[in-house]
């Protein structure tokens, strides 16, 4: 009887799939441009279904293919260390040769970005908790994944178009939150742009994320991304899956994925989990940044690139000295408790209440505090004939060298340093709000200087700043992470607190390294396109073809 039922179900599935494919083909024949989105979603679905079948059948073989040199090194005995370093030196030499040839047409700014990347790695090594225990394979493979993402997304036409298209679709999707805002706040809700236009997006996105969790899609995609990082970087499943989760969800939600295993984590794993939370941003607030005017395609790219960077920096700054207890075979993601999709939607919307309240009150408090500090420091500076003295000026001077080493123009590094200071001492919302204002001023074509004060950044510097700011690494988030993790693993409270400050520094450096990698590919000002490259629109954070003006 069961065989008959299975056969009927199989026939039904084949019939439905065949009907769907026929529907897609007919839609493409009628109007290919209009059916392009449906076709792309179908191709992505087929790819992931094939991925599932391939991984389930050949996972062990694929893992061995990714590490062919490991088996050889294990057989070499005492020579393994030498062979490993020969391999690393060869990889570094290959990157240097590529830089030499690539910068022949691009100028020296790319070399500055690469030098900044090496500088941040060196700083993490110097101040590492256990410098002799560092797994350089994890570090190099993490940075390598960043470079691969950078090449695909920023240096190829199809890669940039794909992320640009995804960004535009996200912007369109987020506009549906306007319907609820207009109903609740009235026709003139845009008059209070941030409160009634931007914050409702957090509610909408939180609800969608909860629904995707209920149907299992979020766990499905997180496990796949985590699996890739795990086999490439040789990190533990808990670290990898949490880093992957941070691409889509927030720093306090991602640890819920591994809640059953938190008590068993090593200190290095706890540090890596916290670093991932600081180095990325939540999908819910990403929508708010997009609505405020920050380029969607670069925010999406930064979220993806910072995940492997967080693991690389975490394992460099606090290397593993113990043996992780959780293995890939025994790892399972925790399921949500909702009983139906409506409960999941309602629960997701309710979860956003403390988030938007936290965003709103922090912005009110920190912007008010910033105004007070600037006024007080200006009053103090006026006594020494320097009324321009302010908290912004202090941040600019402190972070100016860091921004310049990412590849930011020297003339812009002062402003980018100011933005990094806002992000570090206040939060990324304040920094992105300032960056969005600068982007609008540049697009409006106003004067670049008002007296001696620079009003906005170049397009090149805007992009690098977007990557550098794309993370929760600020002092306010320390309490959020410590509180969230301690509530999930009360017995590890002391370990969590001891890892907090180092993970904050690691998260900040991970964002800086992502900006450096972007600086290696995003090289050209939009006003000066390089015709030698097949596609140079990646330099410009403006998404419209009219603003890019060239291909």
PDB file of N, CA and C in Angstrom, residues 137-187:
ATOM      1  N   UNK A 137      46.099  28.484   7.505  1.00  0.00           N
ATOM      2  CA  UNK A 137      45.192  28.040   6.449  1.00  0.00           C
ATOM      3  C   UNK A 137      43.826  28.720   6.577  1.00  0.00           C
ATOM      4  N   UNK A 138      43.326  28.800   7.820  1.00  0.00           N
ATOM      5  CA  UNK A 138      42.039  29.466   8.052  1.00  0.00           C
ATOM      6  C   UNK A 138      42.117  30.942   7.674  1.00  0.00           C
ATOM      7  N   UNK A 139      43.214  31.599   8.042  1.00  0.00           N
ATOM      8  CA  UNK A 139      43.374  33.021   7.745  1.00  0.00           C
ATOM      9  C   UNK A 139      43.442  33.256   6.248  1.00  0.00           C
ATOM     10  N   UNK A 140      44.320  32.522   5.572  1.00  0.00           N
ATOM     11  CA  UNK A 140      44.521  32.741   4.136  1.00  0.00           C
ATOM     12  C   UNK A 140      43.289  32.339   3.321  1.00  0.00           C
ATOM     13  N   UNK A 141      42.633  31.255   3.726  1.00  0.00           N
ATOM     14  CA  UNK A 141      41.444  30.831   2.981  1.00  0.00           C
ATOM     15  C   UNK A 141      40.288  31.810   3.192  1.00  0.00           C
ATOM     16  N   UNK A 142      40.199  32.393   4.407  1.00  0.00           N
ATOM     17  CA  UNK A 142      39.161  33.395   4.652  1.00  0.00           C
ATOM     18  C   UNK A 142      39.359  34.639   3.809  1.00  0.00           C
ATOM     19  N   UNK A 143      40.601  35.122   3.770  1.00  0.00           N
ATOM     20  CA  UNK A 143      40.909  36.280   2.925  1.00  0.00           C
ATOM     21  C   UNK A 143      40.748  35.909   1.455  1.00  0.00           C
ATOM     22  N   UNK A 144      41.116  34.670   1.116  1.00  0.00           N
ATOM     23  CA  UNK A 144      40.949  34.215  -0.262  1.00  0.00           C
ATOM     24  C   UNK A 144      39.502  34.212  -0.694  1.00  0.00           C
ATOM     25  N   UNK A 145      38.594  33.762   0.205  1.00  0.00           N
ATOM     26  CA  UNK A 145      37.162  33.808  -0.117  1.00  0.00           C
ATOM     27  C   UNK A 145      36.698  35.238  -0.359  1.00  0.00           C
ATOM     28  N   UNK A 146      37.229  36.175   0.425  1.00  0.00           N
ATOM     29  CA  UNK A 146      36.890  37.580   0.209  1.00  0.00           C
ATOM     30  C   UNK A 146      37.314  38.038  -1.182  1.00  0.00           C
ATOM     31  N   UNK A 147      38.529  37.678  -1.580  1.00  0.00           N
ATOM     32  CA  UNK A 147      39.014  38.061  -2.903  1.00  0.00           C
ATOM     33  C   UNK A 147      38.180  37.422  -4.011  1.00  0.00           C
ATOM     34  N   UNK A 148      37.790  36.167  -3.809  1.00  0.00           N
ATOM     35  CA  UNK A 148      36.955  35.491  -4.812  1.00  0.00           C
ATOM     36  C   UNK A 148      35.619  36.211  -4.962  1.00  0.00           C
ATOM     37  N   UNK A 149      34.984  36.535  -3.826  1.00  0.00           N
ATOM     38  CA  UNK A 149      33.724  37.283  -3.871  1.00  0.00           C
ATOM     39  C   UNK A 149      33.929  38.637  -4.546  1.00  0.00           C
ATOM     40  N   UNK A 150      35.059  39.292  -4.224  1.00  0.00           N
ATOM     41  CA  UNK A 150      35.345  40.594  -4.820  1.00  0.00           C
ATOM     42  C   UNK A 150      35.488  40.518  -6.322  1.00  0.00           C
ATOM     43  N   UNK A 151      36.199  39.497  -6.817  1.00  0.00           N
ATOM     44  CA  UNK A 151      36.378  39.328  -8.261  1.00  0.00           C
ATOM     45  C   UNK A 151      35.032  39.100  -8.940  1.00  0.00           C
ATOM     46  N   UNK A 152      34.245  38.177  -8.366  1.00  0.00           N
ATOM     47  CA  UNK A 152      32.968  37.822  -8.990  1.00  0.00           C
ATOM     48  C   UNK A 152      31.998  38.997  -8.989  1.00  0.00           C
ATOM     49  N   UNK A 153      31.906  39.690  -7.859  1.00  0.00           N
ATOM     50  CA  UNK A 153      30.864  40.708  -7.702  1.00  0.00           C
ATOM     51  C   UNK A 153      31.270  42.058  -8.285  1.00  0.00           C
ATOM     52  N   UNK A 154      32.539  42.451  -8.110  1.00  0.00           N
ATOM     53  CA  UNK A 154      32.946  43.809  -8.461  1.00  0.00           C
ATOM     54  C   UNK A 154      33.754  43.912  -9.754  1.00  0.00           C
ATOM     55  N   UNK A 155      34.275  42.783 -10.246  1.00  0.00           N
ATOM     56  CA  UNK A 155      35.096  42.858 -11.433  1.00  0.00           C
ATOM     57  C   UNK A 155      34.523  42.144 -12.654  1.00  0.00           C
ATOM     58  N   UNK A 156      33.373  41.524 -12.511  1.00  0.00           N
ATOM     59  CA  UNK A 156      32.741  40.886 -13.655  1.00  0.00           C
ATOM     60  C   UNK A 156      31.374  41.513 -13.886  1.00  0.00           C
ATOM     61  N   UNK A 157      31.007  41.634 -15.133  1.00  0.00           N
ATOM     62  CA  UNK A 157      29.729  42.260 -15.457  1.00  0.00           C
ATOM     63  C   UNK A 157      28.562  41.450 -14.914  1.00  0.00           C
ATOM     64  N   UNK A 158      28.624  40.131 -15.090  1.00  0.00           N
ATOM     65  CA  UNK A 158      27.506  39.299 -14.641  1.00  0.00           C
ATOM     66  C   UNK A 158      27.384  39.321 -13.117  1.00  0.00           C
ATOM     67  N   UNK A 159      28.529  39.356 -12.414  1.00  0.00           N
ATOM     68  CA  UNK A 159      28.496  39.391 -10.950  1.00  0.00           C
ATOM     69  C   UNK A 159      27.912  40.689 -10.427  1.00  0.00           C
ATOM     70  N   UNK A 160      28.392  41.819 -10.977  1.00  0.00           N
ATOM     71  CA  UNK A 160      27.871  43.099 -10.514  1.00  0.00           C
ATOM     72  C   UNK A 160      26.400  43.247 -10.873  1.00  0.00           C
ATOM     73  N   UNK A 161      26.046  42.842 -12.099  1.00  0.00           N
ATOM     74  CA  UNK A 161      24.644  42.942 -12.518  1.00  0.00           C
ATOM     75  C   UNK A 161      23.738  42.111 -11.615  1.00  0.00           C
ATOM     76  N   UNK A 162      24.227  40.916 -11.221  1.00  0.00           N
ATOM     77  CA  UNK A 162      23.414  40.038 -10.380  1.00  0.00           C
ATOM     78  C   UNK A 162      23.144  40.689  -9.024  1.00  0.00           C
ATOM     79  N   UNK A 163      24.187  41.248  -8.392  1.00  0.00           N
ATOM     80  CA  UNK A 163      23.996  41.874  -7.084  1.00  0.00           C
ATOM     81  C   UNK A 163      23.249  43.201  -7.222  1.00  0.00           C
ATOM     82  N   UNK A 164      23.486  43.917  -8.319  1.00  0.00           N
ATOM     83  CA  UNK A 164      22.758  45.159  -8.540  1.00  0.00           C
ATOM     84  C   UNK A 164      21.274  44.876  -8.738  1.00  0.00           C
ATOM     85  N   UNK A 165      20.975  43.819  -9.500  1.00  0.00           N
ATOM     86  CA  UNK A 165      19.586  43.423  -9.721  1.00  0.00           C
ATOM     87  C   UNK A 165      18.947  42.978  -8.404  1.00  0.00           C
ATOM     88  N   UNK A 166      19.685  42.203  -7.621  1.00  0.00           N
ATOM     89  CA  UNK A 166      19.169  41.757  -6.324  1.00  0.00           C
ATOM     90  C   UNK A 166      18.878  42.949  -5.408  1.00  0.00           C
ATOM     91  N   UNK A 167      19.790  43.925  -5.425  1.00  0.00           N
ATOM     92  CA  UNK A 167      19.579  45.129  -4.618  1.00  0.00           C
ATOM     93  C   UNK A 167      18.328  45.883  -5.029  1.00  0.00           C
ATOM     94  N   UNK A 168      18.115  45.987  -6.331  1.00  0.00           N
ATOM     95  CA  UNK A 168      16.921  46.696  -6.823  1.00  0.00           C
ATOM     96  C   UNK A 168      15.646  45.943  -6.448  1.00  0.00           C
ATOM     97  N   UNK A 169      15.704  44.603  -6.549  1.00  0.00           N
ATOM     98  CA  UNK A 169      14.527  43.817  -6.166  1.00  0.00           C
ATOM     99  C   UNK A 169      14.226  43.976  -4.677  1.00  0.00           C
ATOM    100  N   UNK A 170      15.288  44.060  -3.875  1.00  0.00           N
ATOM    101  CA  UNK A 170      15.085  44.251  -2.441  1.00  0.00           C
ATOM    102  C   UNK A 170      14.465  45.622  -2.172  1.00  0.00           C
ATOM    103  N   UNK A 171      14.934  46.646  -2.880  1.00  0.00           N
ATOM    104  CA  UNK A 171      14.357  47.982  -2.711  1.00  0.00           C
ATOM    105  C   UNK A 171      12.877  47.972  -3.066  1.00  0.00           C
ATOM    106  N   UNK A 172      12.541  47.300  -4.175  1.00  0.00           N
ATOM    107  CA  UNK A 172      11.134  47.195  -4.589  1.00  0.00           C
ATOM    108  C   UNK A 172      10.316  46.446  -3.548  1.00  0.00           C
ATOM    109  N   UNK A 173      10.886  45.350  -3.035  1.00  0.00           N
ATOM    110  CA  UNK A 173      10.182  44.540  -2.032  1.00  0.00           C
ATOM    111  C   UNK A 173       9.932  45.339  -0.760  1.00  0.00           C
ATOM    112  N   UNK A 174      10.922  46.117  -0.336  1.00  0.00           N
ATOM    113  CA  UNK A 174      10.788  46.881   0.894  1.00  0.00           C
ATOM    114  C   UNK A 174       9.742  47.985   0.790  1.00  0.00           C
ATOM    115  N   UNK A 175       9.450  48.422  -0.439  1.00  0.00           N
ATOM    116  CA  UNK A 175       8.456  49.482  -0.623  1.00  0.00           C
ATOM    117  C   UNK A 175       7.057  49.033  -0.234  1.00  0.00           C
ATOM    118  N   UNK A 176       6.828  47.713  -0.141  1.00  0.00           N
ATOM    119  CA  UNK A 176       5.506  47.241   0.264  1.00  0.00           C
ATOM    120  C   UNK A 176       5.194  47.602   1.711  1.00  0.00           C
ATOM    121  N   UNK A 177       6.230  47.907   2.491  1.00  0.00           N
ATOM    122  CA  UNK A 177       5.984  48.340   3.870  1.00  0.00           C
ATOM    123  C   UNK A 177       5.291  49.700   3.909  1.00  0.00           C
ATOM    124  N   UNK A 178       5.345  50.455   2.789  1.00  0.00           N
ATOM    125  CA  UNK A 178       4.698  51.769   2.741  1.00  0.00           C
ATOM    126  C   UNK A 178       3.184  51.663   2.900  1.00  0.00           C
ATOM    127  N   UNK A 179       2.624  50.528   2.449  1.00  0.00           N
ATOM    128  CA  UNK A 179       1.161  50.351   2.539  1.00  0.00           C
ATOM    129  C   UNK A 179       0.725  50.366   4.001  1.00  0.00           C
ATOM    130  N   UNK A 180       1.430  49.600   4.845  1.00  0.00           N
ATOM    131  CA  UNK A 180       1.097  49.585   6.264  1.00  0.00           C
ATOM    132  C   UNK A 180       1.366  50.915   6.932  1.00  0.00           C
ATOM    133  N   UNK A 181       2.472  51.574   6.553  1.00  0.00           N
ATOM    134  CA  UNK A 181       2.805  52.875   7.144  1.00  0.00           C
ATOM    135  C   UNK A 181       1.749  53.923   6.799  1.00  0.00           C
ATOM    136  N   UNK A 182       1.312  53.908   5.543  1.00  0.00           N
ATOM    137  CA  UNK A 182       0.310  54.899   5.117  1.00  0.00           C
ATOM    138  C   UNK A 182      -1.010  54.676   5.852  1.00  0.00           C
ATOM    139  N   UNK A 183      -1.396  53.408   6.054  1.00  0.00           N
ATOM    140  CA  UNK A 183      -2.651  53.120   6.746  1.00  0.00           C
ATOM    141  C   UNK A 183      -2.603  53.564   8.209  1.00  0.00           C
ATOM    142  N   UNK A 184      -1.471  53.316   8.870  1.00  0.00           N
ATOM    143  CA  UNK A 184      -1.354  53.611  10.302  1.00  0.00           C
ATOM    144  C   UNK A 184      -1.085  55.092  10.553  1.00  0.00           C
ATOM    145  N   UNK A 185      -0.196  55.701   9.753  1.00  0.00           N
ATOM    146  CA  UNK A 185       0.259  57.064  10.036  1.00  0.00           C
ATOM    147  C   UNK A 185      -0.346  58.134   9.124  1.00  0.00           C
ATOM    148  N   UNK A 186      -1.090  57.721   8.101  1.00  0.00           N
ATOM    149  CA  UNK A 186      -1.739  58.696   7.244  1.00  0.00           C
ATOM    150  C   UNK A 186      -0.939  59.021   5.989  1.00  0.00           C
ATOM    151  N   UNK A 187      -1.548  59.826   5.112  1.00  0.00           N
ATOM    152  CA  UNK A 187      -0.963  60.137   3.806  1.00  0.00           C
ATOM    153  C   UNK A 187       0.369  60.871   3.910  1.00  0.00           C
TER     154      UNK A 187
END
